């Protein structure tokens, strides 16, 4: 058993770290201020073939696997969580097709997703269904060779800039709630699909989060993923996989904040010596670095369990589900704690916008919420015990 990254993974990590430093870090504060979707960052990710890291070669990806994607996300999140989320959302939107799509659906959609030419979003959350997936109310009714979809989705990342949205809708109300849900691939330009409210957020301000309104949206029946009633399982398995890149993002945010705070405390003089020389602060940073490394190891372990797992709807091993939720829980809690402590280490400078730490602290918060809150992760973990 080897317990290290492969040479290929190390090389990818180094390459993305250089790209992050040279091309992504410089505008991070400005993008956060402007709150506009960063197409220039999409271009950087396209040019460096990062969208296709976890896509099969057959569809134009580089097939390096979930671990490679996580490594890229971690490096990017160290400097700009809003750019890292572009890769996260892409994985979230694409995974239902990778898991449950038939050959025709994969041939049609995956190649342009693998290159990043098209972006994709994941339409699950509704006003009354966030943590409670089975409670969703959007309806899809079969009409000949089409489905007619009606409903409202909220908090959907990047639906306004995506070309395709995977939409979860109820196709059968007569069975148990989780058995009546189906998933559809919906082209964004389908008549009746409108983008509503744009959310103004605490963090991740350079990513867009919008409402999606579906009014008599007619989708060809061939865009149904798998079969009717399989939606809940597609969603659960998608999230089992995609919670790991969220964990990687959280690890990256935490490491970025810690690196900044360490550097700062070595330069900032108080009482005639660098802040770093005070043992009380050294112990804080020792705790922070230990917590970040623990979260990283759990994240890599979770990614490694899914690395070789074929992307299909077969049952996932229970320990993989547990590790995915544990990684997300641990990394998100760590990111919030470590960024808060990093702000503390900078004192007043941590609190002002001239320095990046308040942004990192704001960005960390969402990792405890999206793709399942920390409380939901505990439900998932305990269900496997
Ligand atoms: N992975 C795979 N299968 C799972 C699963 C998981 N993580 N969690 C539940 N399932 C399966 C169960 O095994 C069960 O299967 P069977 O029908 O074969 O018996 C089925 O799904 C229903 O499970 P359960 O009764 O536990 O479903 P609940 O409605 O109680 O919901 C939770 C379970 C809370 C875990 C689920 O709704 C969830 O993950 N919610 C969070 C969703 C989320 O992350 N939202 C954020 C927005 S998405 S960006």
Tab-separated table of N, CA, C and O in Angstrom, residues 118-218:
chain	number	residue	atom	x	y	z
A	118	UNK	N	-19.215	24.300	-22.376
A	118	UNK	CA	-20.514	24.496	-21.726
A	118	UNK	C	-20.356	24.374	-20.220
A	118	UNK	O	-19.632	23.497	-19.735
A	119	UNK	N	-21.077	25.210	-19.483
A	119	UNK	CA	-21.154	25.040	-18.033
A	119	UNK	C	-22.502	24.385	-17.718
A	119	UNK	O	-23.443	24.452	-18.511
A	120	UNK	N	-22.572	23.771	-16.544
A	120	UNK	CA	-23.791	23.053	-16.155
A	120	UNK	C	-24.132	23.380	-14.702
A	120	UNK	O	-23.224	23.673	-13.912
A	121	UNK	N	-25.415	23.344	-14.367
A	121	UNK	CA	-25.839	23.598	-12.985
A	121	UNK	C	-26.685	22.424	-12.495
A	121	UNK	O	-27.102	21.567	-13.295
A	122	UNK	N	-26.944	22.414	-11.187
A	122	UNK	CA	-27.654	21.310	-10.533
A	122	UNK	C	-28.891	21.888	-9.855
A	122	UNK	O	-28.761	22.642	-8.882
A	123	UNK	N	-30.054	21.572	-10.375
A	123	UNK	CA	-31.285	22.189	-9.874
A	123	UNK	C	-32.045	21.301	-8.921
A	123	UNK	O	-32.928	20.534	-9.335
A	124	UNK	N	-31.705	21.388	-7.647
A	124	UNK	CA	-32.362	20.543	-6.644
A	124	UNK	C	-33.173	21.377	-5.644
A	124	UNK	O	-34.371	21.186	-5.476
A	125	UNK	N	-32.508	22.331	-4.991
A	125	UNK	CA	-33.113	23.030	-3.849
A	125	UNK	C	-34.337	23.850	-4.255
A	125	UNK	O	-34.372	24.463	-5.317
A	126	UNK	N	-35.326	23.837	-3.371
A	126	UNK	CA	-36.563	24.600	-3.576
A	126	UNK	C	-36.895	25.343	-2.288
A	126	UNK	O	-36.328	25.034	-1.233
A	127	UNK	N	-37.866	26.279	-2.354
A	127	UNK	CA	-38.206	27.013	-1.125
A	127	UNK	C	-38.519	26.093	0.049
A	127	UNK	O	-38.183	26.399	1.188
A	128	UNK	N	-39.147	24.930	-0.208
A	128	UNK	CA	-39.496	24.030	0.898
A	128	UNK	C	-38.678	22.745	0.918
A	128	UNK	O	-39.012	21.810	1.642
A	129	UNK	N	-37.663	22.651	0.091
A	129	UNK	CA	-36.874	21.419	0.041
A	129	UNK	C	-35.402	21.734	-0.153
A	129	UNK	O	-34.961	22.045	-1.257
A	130	UNK	N	-34.688	21.716	0.965
A	130	UNK	CA	-33.235	21.928	0.905
A	130	UNK	C	-32.585	20.684	1.470
A	130	UNK	O	-32.162	19.789	0.737
A	131	UNK	N	-32.585	20.599	2.817
A	131	UNK	CA	-32.077	19.382	3.456
A	131	UNK	C	-33.006	18.202	3.162
A	131	UNK	O	-32.565	17.072	2.977
A	132	UNK	N	-34.318	18.485	3.105
A	132	UNK	CA	-35.309	17.421	2.879
A	132	UNK	C	-35.553	17.252	1.382
A	132	UNK	O	-36.509	17.788	0.823
A	133	UNK	N	-34.687	16.475	0.759
A	133	UNK	CA	-34.758	16.294	-0.697
A	133	UNK	C	-36.098	15.692	-1.113
A	133	UNK	O	-36.702	16.100	-2.110
A	134	UNK	N	-36.571	14.725	-0.308
A	134	UNK	CA	-37.812	14.026	-0.680
A	134	UNK	C	-39.024	14.962	-0.666
A	134	UNK	O	-40.079	14.611	-1.191
A	135	UNK	N	-38.871	16.147	-0.078
A	135	UNK	CA	-39.989	17.090	0.003
A	135	UNK	C	-40.139	17.984	-1.217
A	135	UNK	O	-40.977	18.881	-1.233
A	136	UNK	N	-39.355	17.759	-2.274
A	136	UNK	CA	-39.413	18.714	-3.391
A	136	UNK	C	-40.761	18.660	-4.116
A	136	UNK	O	-41.416	17.614	-4.190
A	137	UNK	N	-41.164	19.826	-4.635
A	137	UNK	CA	-42.528	19.947	-5.197
A	137	UNK	C	-42.572	20.197	-6.698
A	137	UNK	O	-43.654	20.149	-7.290
A	138	UNK	N	-41.455	20.518	-7.302
A	138	UNK	CA	-41.453	20.714	-8.759
A	138	UNK	C	-42.002	19.454	-9.408
A	138	UNK	O	-41.638	18.341	-9.017
A	139	UNK	N	-42.898	19.661	-10.392
A	139	UNK	CA	-43.574	18.487	-10.992
A	139	UNK	C	-43.185	18.318	-12.439
A	139	UNK	O	-43.032	19.308	-13.174
A	140	UNK	N	-43.041	17.082	-12.874
A	140	UNK	CA	-42.848	16.785	-14.293
A	140	UNK	C	-43.937	15.805	-14.701
A	140	UNK	O	-44.082	14.733	-14.101
A	141	UNK	N	-44.726	16.198	-15.698
A	141	UNK	CA	-45.854	15.357	-16.134
A	141	UNK	C	-45.599	14.906	-17.564
A	141	UNK	O	-45.285	15.731	-18.436
A	142	UNK	N	-45.719	13.611	-17.786
A	142	UNK	CA	-45.475	13.069	-19.130
A	142	UNK	C	-46.595	13.494	-20.080
A	142	UNK	O	-47.773	13.386	-19.742
A	143	UNK	N	-46.218	13.971	-21.259
A	143	UNK	CA	-47.193	14.335	-22.284
A	143	UNK	C	-46.630	13.852	-23.622
A	143	UNK	O	-45.791	14.519	-24.218
A	144	UNK	N	-47.064	12.682	-24.052
A	144	UNK	CA	-46.527	12.103	-25.289
A	144	UNK	C	-45.052	11.807	-25.127
A	144	UNK	O	-44.642	11.141	-24.166
A	145	UNK	N	-44.254	12.320	-26.048
A	145	UNK	CA	-42.815	12.052	-25.938
A	145	UNK	C	-42.067	13.207	-25.263
A	145	UNK	O	-40.881	13.418	-25.492
A	146	UNK	N	-42.814	13.938	-24.435
A	146	UNK	CA	-42.190	15.032	-23.675
A	146	UNK	C	-42.611	14.953	-22.202
A	146	UNK	O	-43.592	14.290	-21.872
A	147	UNK	N	-41.854	15.668	-21.353
A	147	UNK	CA	-42.294	15.930	-19.976
A	147	UNK	C	-42.518	17.437	-19.863
A	147	UNK	O	-41.727	18.223	-20.424
A	148	UNK	N	-43.546	17.813	-19.121
A	148	UNK	CA	-43.807	19.236	-18.899
A	148	UNK	C	-43.460	19.538	-17.440
A	148	UNK	O	-44.058	18.956	-16.518
A	149	UNK	N	-42.490	20.417	-17.250
A	149	UNK	CA	-41.993	20.668	-15.883
A	149	UNK	C	-42.468	22.034	-15.392
A	149	UNK	O	-42.374	23.042	-16.097
A	150	UNK	N	-42.984	22.045	-14.136
A	150	UNK	CA	-43.399	23.292	-13.486
A	150	UNK	C	-42.865	23.320	-12.057
A	150	UNK	O	-42.986	22.315	-11.338
A	151	UNK	N	-42.332	24.451	-11.654
A	151	UNK	CA	-41.853	24.584	-10.281
A	151	UNK	C	-40.839	25.703	-10.158
A	151	UNK	O	-40.561	26.412	-11.127
A	152	UNK	N	-40.307	25.850	-8.947
A	152	UNK	CA	-39.300	26.902	-8.708
A	152	UNK	C	-38.141	26.318	-7.931
A	152	UNK	O	-38.338	25.613	-6.930
A	153	UNK	N	-36.953	26.590	-8.399
A	153	UNK	CA	-35.731	26.174	-7.698
A	153	UNK	C	-35.058	27.432	-7.147
A	153	UNK	O	-35.067	28.483	-7.801
A	154	UNK	N	-34.468	27.313	-5.973
A	154	UNK	CA	-33.746	28.475	-5.419
A	154	UNK	C	-32.303	28.085	-5.070
A	154	UNK	O	-31.991	26.895	-4.949
A	155	UNK	N	-31.488	29.138	-4.889
A	155	UNK	CA	-30.071	28.971	-4.499
A	155	UNK	C	-29.315	28.089	-5.493
A	155	UNK	O	-28.477	27.264	-5.101
A	156	UNK	N	-29.614	28.195	-6.776
A	156	UNK	CA	-28.944	27.337	-7.755
A	156	UNK	C	-27.689	28.047	-8.264
A	156	UNK	O	-27.771	29.098	-8.913
A	157	UNK	N	-26.549	27.456	-7.957
A	157	UNK	CA	-25.276	28.058	-8.373
A	157	UNK	C	-25.138	27.982	-9.882
A	157	UNK	O	-25.343	26.913	-10.487
A	158	UNK	N	-24.828	29.117	-10.485
A	158	UNK	CA	-24.401	29.234	-11.883
A	158	UNK	C	-25.469	28.883	-12.922
A	158	UNK	O	-25.149	28.735	-14.102
A	159	UNK	N	-26.741	28.749	-12.508
A	159	UNK	CA	-27.773	28.409	-13.510
A	159	UNK	C	-27.874	29.504	-14.571
A	159	UNK	O	-28.207	29.234	-15.719
A	160	UNK	N	-27.580	30.742	-14.186
A	160	UNK	CA	-27.679	31.846	-15.156
A	160	UNK	C	-26.575	31.787	-16.218
A	160	UNK	O	-26.775	32.217	-17.345
A	161	UNK	N	-25.424	31.240	-15.880
A	161	UNK	CA	-24.309	31.209	-16.834
A	161	UNK	C	-24.135	29.836	-17.492
A	161	UNK	O	-23.338	29.684	-18.419
A	162	UNK	N	-24.888	28.853	-17.012
A	162	UNK	CA	-24.757	27.493	-17.556
A	162	UNK	C	-25.568	27.337	-18.837
A	162	UNK	O	-26.515	28.085	-19.084
A	163	UNK	N	-25.203	26.347	-19.643
A	163	UNK	CA	-25.981	26.026	-20.845
A	163	UNK	C	-26.986	24.917	-20.559
A	163	UNK	O	-27.945	24.729	-21.300
A	164	UNK	N	-26.717	24.159	-19.516
A	164	UNK	CA	-27.530	22.987	-19.189
A	164	UNK	C	-27.770	22.971	-17.679
A	164	UNK	O	-26.894	23.369	-16.909
A	165	UNK	N	-28.972	22.516	-17.273
A	165	UNK	CA	-29.252	22.356	-15.839
A	165	UNK	C	-29.857	20.971	-15.632
A	165	UNK	O	-30.778	20.582	-16.355
A	166	UNK	N	-29.336	20.213	-14.660
A	166	UNK	CA	-29.968	18.950	-14.291
A	166	UNK	C	-31.050	19.279	-13.268
A	166	UNK	O	-30.742	19.841	-12.204
A	167	UNK	N	-32.283	18.951	-13.597
A	167	UNK	CA	-33.413	19.355	-12.745
A	167	UNK	C	-34.051	18.125	-12.091
A	167	UNK	O	-34.353	17.130	-12.770
A	168	UNK	N	-34.280	18.235	-10.780
A	168	UNK	CA	-34.998	17.170	-10.063
A	168	UNK	C	-36.474	17.550	-9.979
A	168	UNK	O	-36.798	18.682	-9.617
A	169	UNK	N	-37.351	16.619	-10.329
A	169	UNK	CA	-38.790	16.918	-10.305
A	169	UNK	C	-39.575	15.666	-9.924
A	169	UNK	O	-39.110	14.539	-10.138
A	170	UNK	N	-40.759	15.902	-9.383
A	170	UNK	CA	-41.602	14.772	-8.971
A	170	UNK	C	-42.414	14.275	-10.163
A	170	UNK	O	-43.088	15.067	-10.827
A	171	UNK	N	-42.318	12.986	-10.436
A	171	UNK	CA	-43.099	12.409	-11.541
A	171	UNK	C	-44.229	11.513	-11.021
A	171	UNK	O	-45.090	11.108	-11.785
A	172	UNK	N	-44.202	11.188	-9.717
A	172	UNK	CA	-45.247	10.318	-9.177
A	172	UNK	C	-45.528	10.703	-7.721
A	172	UNK	O	-44.632	10.632	-6.874
A	173	UNK	N	-46.760	11.127	-7.458
A	173	UNK	CA	-47.102	11.545	-6.088
A	173	UNK	C	-47.796	10.422	-5.326
A	173	UNK	O	-48.166	10.586	-4.163
A	174	UNK	N	-47.987	9.272	-5.984
A	174	UNK	CA	-48.755	8.204	-5.333
A	174	UNK	C	-47.863	7.229	-4.562
A	174	UNK	O	-48.353	6.331	-3.889
A	175	UNK	N	-46.542	7.397	-4.689
A	175	UNK	CA	-45.622	6.475	-3.989
A	175	UNK	C	-44.916	7.228	-2.857
A	175	UNK	O	-45.120	8.436	-2.697
A	176	UNK	N	-44.104	6.525	-2.091
A	176	UNK	CA	-43.329	7.180	-1.018
A	176	UNK	C	-42.558	8.365	-1.625
A	176	UNK	O	-42.046	8.237	-2.748
A	177	UNK	N	-42.513	9.514	-0.886
A	177	UNK	CA	-41.944	10.734	-1.484
A	177	UNK	C	-40.607	10.529	-2.189
A	177	UNK	O	-40.402	11.026	-3.292
A	178	UNK	N	-39.686	9.751	-1.601
A	178	UNK	CA	-38.361	9.641	-2.235
A	178	UNK	C	-38.369	8.707	-3.453
A	178	UNK	O	-37.418	8.688	-4.215
A	179	UNK	N	-39.481	7.972	-3.621
A	179	UNK	CA	-39.528	7.055	-4.771
A	179	UNK	C	-40.191	7.685	-6.001
A	179	UNK	O	-40.215	7.093	-7.072
A	180	UNK	N	-40.732	8.908	-5.843
A	180	UNK	CA	-41.456	9.530	-6.961
A	180	UNK	C	-40.691	10.645	-7.649
A	180	UNK	O	-41.261	11.439	-8.399
A	181	UNK	N	-39.373	10.701	-7.409
A	181	UNK	CA	-38.569	11.811	-7.961
A	181	UNK	C	-37.767	11.331	-9.172
A	181	UNK	O	-37.251	10.210	-9.178
A	182	UNK	N	-37.666	12.179	-10.190
A	182	UNK	CA	-36.878	11.853	-11.388
A	182	UNK	C	-35.941	13.018	-11.711
A	182	UNK	O	-36.161	14.142	-11.260
A	183	UNK	N	-34.912	12.701	-12.492
A	183	UNK	CA	-33.929	13.735	-12.877
A	183	UNK	C	-33.965	13.940	-14.381
A	183	UNK	O	-33.988	12.959	-15.146
A	184	UNK	N	-33.891	15.202	-14.804
A	184	UNK	CA	-33.935	15.536	-16.229
A	184	UNK	C	-32.753	16.428	-16.605
A	184	UNK	O	-32.351	17.298	-15.817
A	185	UNK	N	-32.260	16.213	-17.810
A	185	UNK	CA	-31.266	17.154	-18.357
A	185	UNK	C	-32.067	18.206	-19.123
A	185	UNK	O	-32.819	17.871	-20.047
A	186	UNK	N	-31.914	19.458	-18.712
A	186	UNK	CA	-32.711	20.515	-19.342
A	186	UNK	C	-31.774	21.545	-19.976
A	186	UNK	O	-30.911	22.116	-19.297
A	187	UNK	N	-31.949	21.753	-21.277
A	187	UNK	CA	-31.166	22.799	-21.943
A	187	UNK	C	-31.665	24.151	-21.453
A	187	UNK	O	-32.882	24.377	-21.382
A	188	UNK	N	-30.727	25.018	-21.144
A	188	UNK	CA	-31.104	26.289	-20.504
A	188	UNK	C	-31.999	27.150	-21.387
A	188	UNK	O	-32.830	27.919	-20.899
A	189	UNK	N	-31.844	27.011	-22.711
A	189	UNK	CA	-32.648	27.881	-23.589
A	189	UNK	C	-34.033	27.293	-23.883
A	189	UNK	O	-34.757	27.785	-24.747
A	190	UNK	N	-34.452	26.252	-23.151
A	190	UNK	CA	-35.789	25.692	-23.362
A	190	UNK	C	-36.838	26.742	-22.974
A	190	UNK	O	-36.757	27.309	-21.878
A	191	UNK	N	-37.820	26.993	-23.851
A	191	UNK	CA	-38.845	27.988	-23.512
A	191	UNK	C	-39.514	27.663	-22.174
A	191	UNK	O	-39.794	26.495	-21.883
A	192	UNK	N	-39.763	28.704	-21.382
A	192	UNK	CA	-40.415	28.528	-20.082
A	192	UNK	C	-39.433	28.494	-18.924
A	192	UNK	O	-39.819	28.653	-17.771
A	193	UNK	N	-38.136	28.278	-19.222
A	193	UNK	CA	-37.135	28.285	-18.143
A	193	UNK	C	-36.596	29.711	-17.999
A	193	UNK	O	-36.006	30.251	-18.935
A	194	UNK	N	-36.878	30.296	-16.830
A	194	UNK	CA	-36.437	31.685	-16.617
A	194	UNK	C	-35.557	31.777	-15.386
A	194	UNK	O	-35.748	31.035	-14.419
A	195	UNK	N	-34.620	32.700	-15.450
A	195	UNK	CA	-33.778	32.966	-14.283
A	195	UNK	C	-34.409	34.105	-13.496
A	195	UNK	O	-34.699	35.171	-14.049
A	196	UNK	N	-34.673	33.847	-12.190
A	196	UNK	CA	-35.305	34.869	-11.345
A	196	UNK	C	-34.276	35.640	-10.541
A	196	UNK	O	-33.269	36.101	-11.078
A	197	UNK	N	-34.526	35.686	-9.244
A	197	UNK	CA	-33.723	36.507	-8.337
A	197	UNK	C	-32.249	36.085	-8.300
A	197	UNK	O	-31.949	34.887	-8.248
A	198	UNK	N	-31.356	37.062	-8.318
A	198	UNK	CA	-29.926	36.815	-8.088
A	198	UNK	C	-29.652	37.100	-6.610
A	198	UNK	O	-29.922	38.201	-6.147
A	199	UNK	N	-29.122	36.124	-5.902
A	199	UNK	CA	-28.879	36.309	-4.464
A	199	UNK	C	-27.664	37.194	-4.224
A	199	UNK	O	-26.679	37.114	-4.956
A	200	UNK	N	-27.749	38.021	-3.170
A	200	UNK	CA	-26.583	38.791	-2.727
A	200	UNK	C	-26.062	38.074	-1.483
A	200	UNK	O	-26.800	37.898	-0.516
A	201	UNK	N	-24.808	37.633	-1.524
A	201	UNK	CA	-24.359	36.666	-0.526
A	201	UNK	C	-23.279	37.207	0.425
A	201	UNK	O	-22.574	38.154	0.109
A	202	UNK	N	-23.150	36.496	1.565
A	202	UNK	CA	-22.084	36.798	2.531
A	202	UNK	C	-20.717	36.554	1.906
A	202	UNK	O	-19.801	37.365	2.026
A	203	UNK	N	-20.574	35.414	1.248
A	203	UNK	CA	-19.278	35.066	0.660
A	203	UNK	C	-19.460	34.519	-0.746
A	203	UNK	O	-20.545	34.636	-1.327
A	204	UNK	N	-18.392	33.960	-1.286
A	204	UNK	CA	-18.399	33.456	-2.676
A	204	UNK	C	-19.083	34.460	-3.600
A	204	UNK	O	-19.942	34.103	-4.414
A	205	UNK	N	-18.716	35.716	-3.437
A	205	UNK	CA	-19.467	36.778	-4.115
A	205	UNK	C	-19.226	36.824	-5.618
A	205	UNK	O	-20.019	37.407	-6.348
A	206	UNK	N	-18.123	36.222	-6.067
A	206	UNK	CA	-17.883	36.223	-7.517
A	206	UNK	C	-18.533	35.016	-8.189
A	206	UNK	O	-18.369	34.811	-9.382
A	207	UNK	N	-19.290	34.230	-7.423
A	207	UNK	CA	-20.045	33.154	-8.078
A	207	UNK	C	-21.511	33.576	-8.058
A	207	UNK	O	-21.926	34.335	-7.188
A	208	UNK	N	-22.295	33.081	-9.022
A	208	UNK	CA	-23.690	33.517	-9.045
A	208	UNK	C	-24.588	32.441	-8.461
A	208	UNK	O	-24.350	31.242	-8.627
A	209	UNK	N	-25.616	32.893	-7.749
A	209	UNK	CA	-26.575	31.996	-7.119
A	209	UNK	C	-27.958	32.548	-7.443
A	209	UNK	O	-28.258	33.685	-7.083
A	210	UNK	N	-28.757	31.766	-8.138
A	210	UNK	CA	-29.992	32.332	-8.687
A	210	UNK	C	-31.206	31.433	-8.472
A	210	UNK	O	-31.080	30.246	-8.152
A	211	UNK	N	-32.353	32.038	-8.708
A	211	UNK	CA	-33.621	31.315	-8.707
A	211	UNK	C	-33.877	30.828	-10.138
A	211	UNK	O	-33.561	31.541	-11.097
A	212	UNK	N	-34.427	29.630	-10.260
A	212	UNK	CA	-34.776	29.112	-11.590
A	212	UNK	C	-36.287	28.852	-11.602
A	212	UNK	O	-36.795	28.075	-10.787
A	213	UNK	N	-36.974	29.526	-12.505
A	213	UNK	CA	-38.432	29.379	-12.568
A	213	UNK	C	-38.777	28.520	-13.790
A	213	UNK	O	-38.309	28.808	-14.903
A	214	UNK	N	-39.546	27.476	-13.550
A	214	UNK	CA	-39.908	26.556	-14.645
A	214	UNK	C	-41.410	26.649	-14.877
A	214	UNK	O	-42.210	26.280	-13.999
A	215	UNK	N	-41.797	27.189	-16.028
A	215	UNK	CA	-43.221	27.333	-16.344
A	215	UNK	C	-43.524	26.606	-17.647
A	215	UNK	O	-43.122	27.047	-18.722
A	216	UNK	N	-44.181	25.466	-17.516
A	216	UNK	CA	-44.503	24.636	-18.686
A	216	UNK	C	-43.273	24.407	-19.565
A	216	UNK	O	-43.317	24.591	-20.788
A	217	UNK	N	-42.200	24.003	-18.933
A	217	UNK	CA	-40.954	23.717	-19.665
A	217	UNK	C	-41.078	22.321	-20.278
A	217	UNK	O	-41.220	21.331	-19.554
A	218	UNK	N	-41.047	22.257	-21.603
A	218	UNK	CA	-41.227	20.968	-22.297
A	218	UNK	C	-39.866	20.363	-22.621
A	218	UNK	O	-39.080	20.938	-23.364
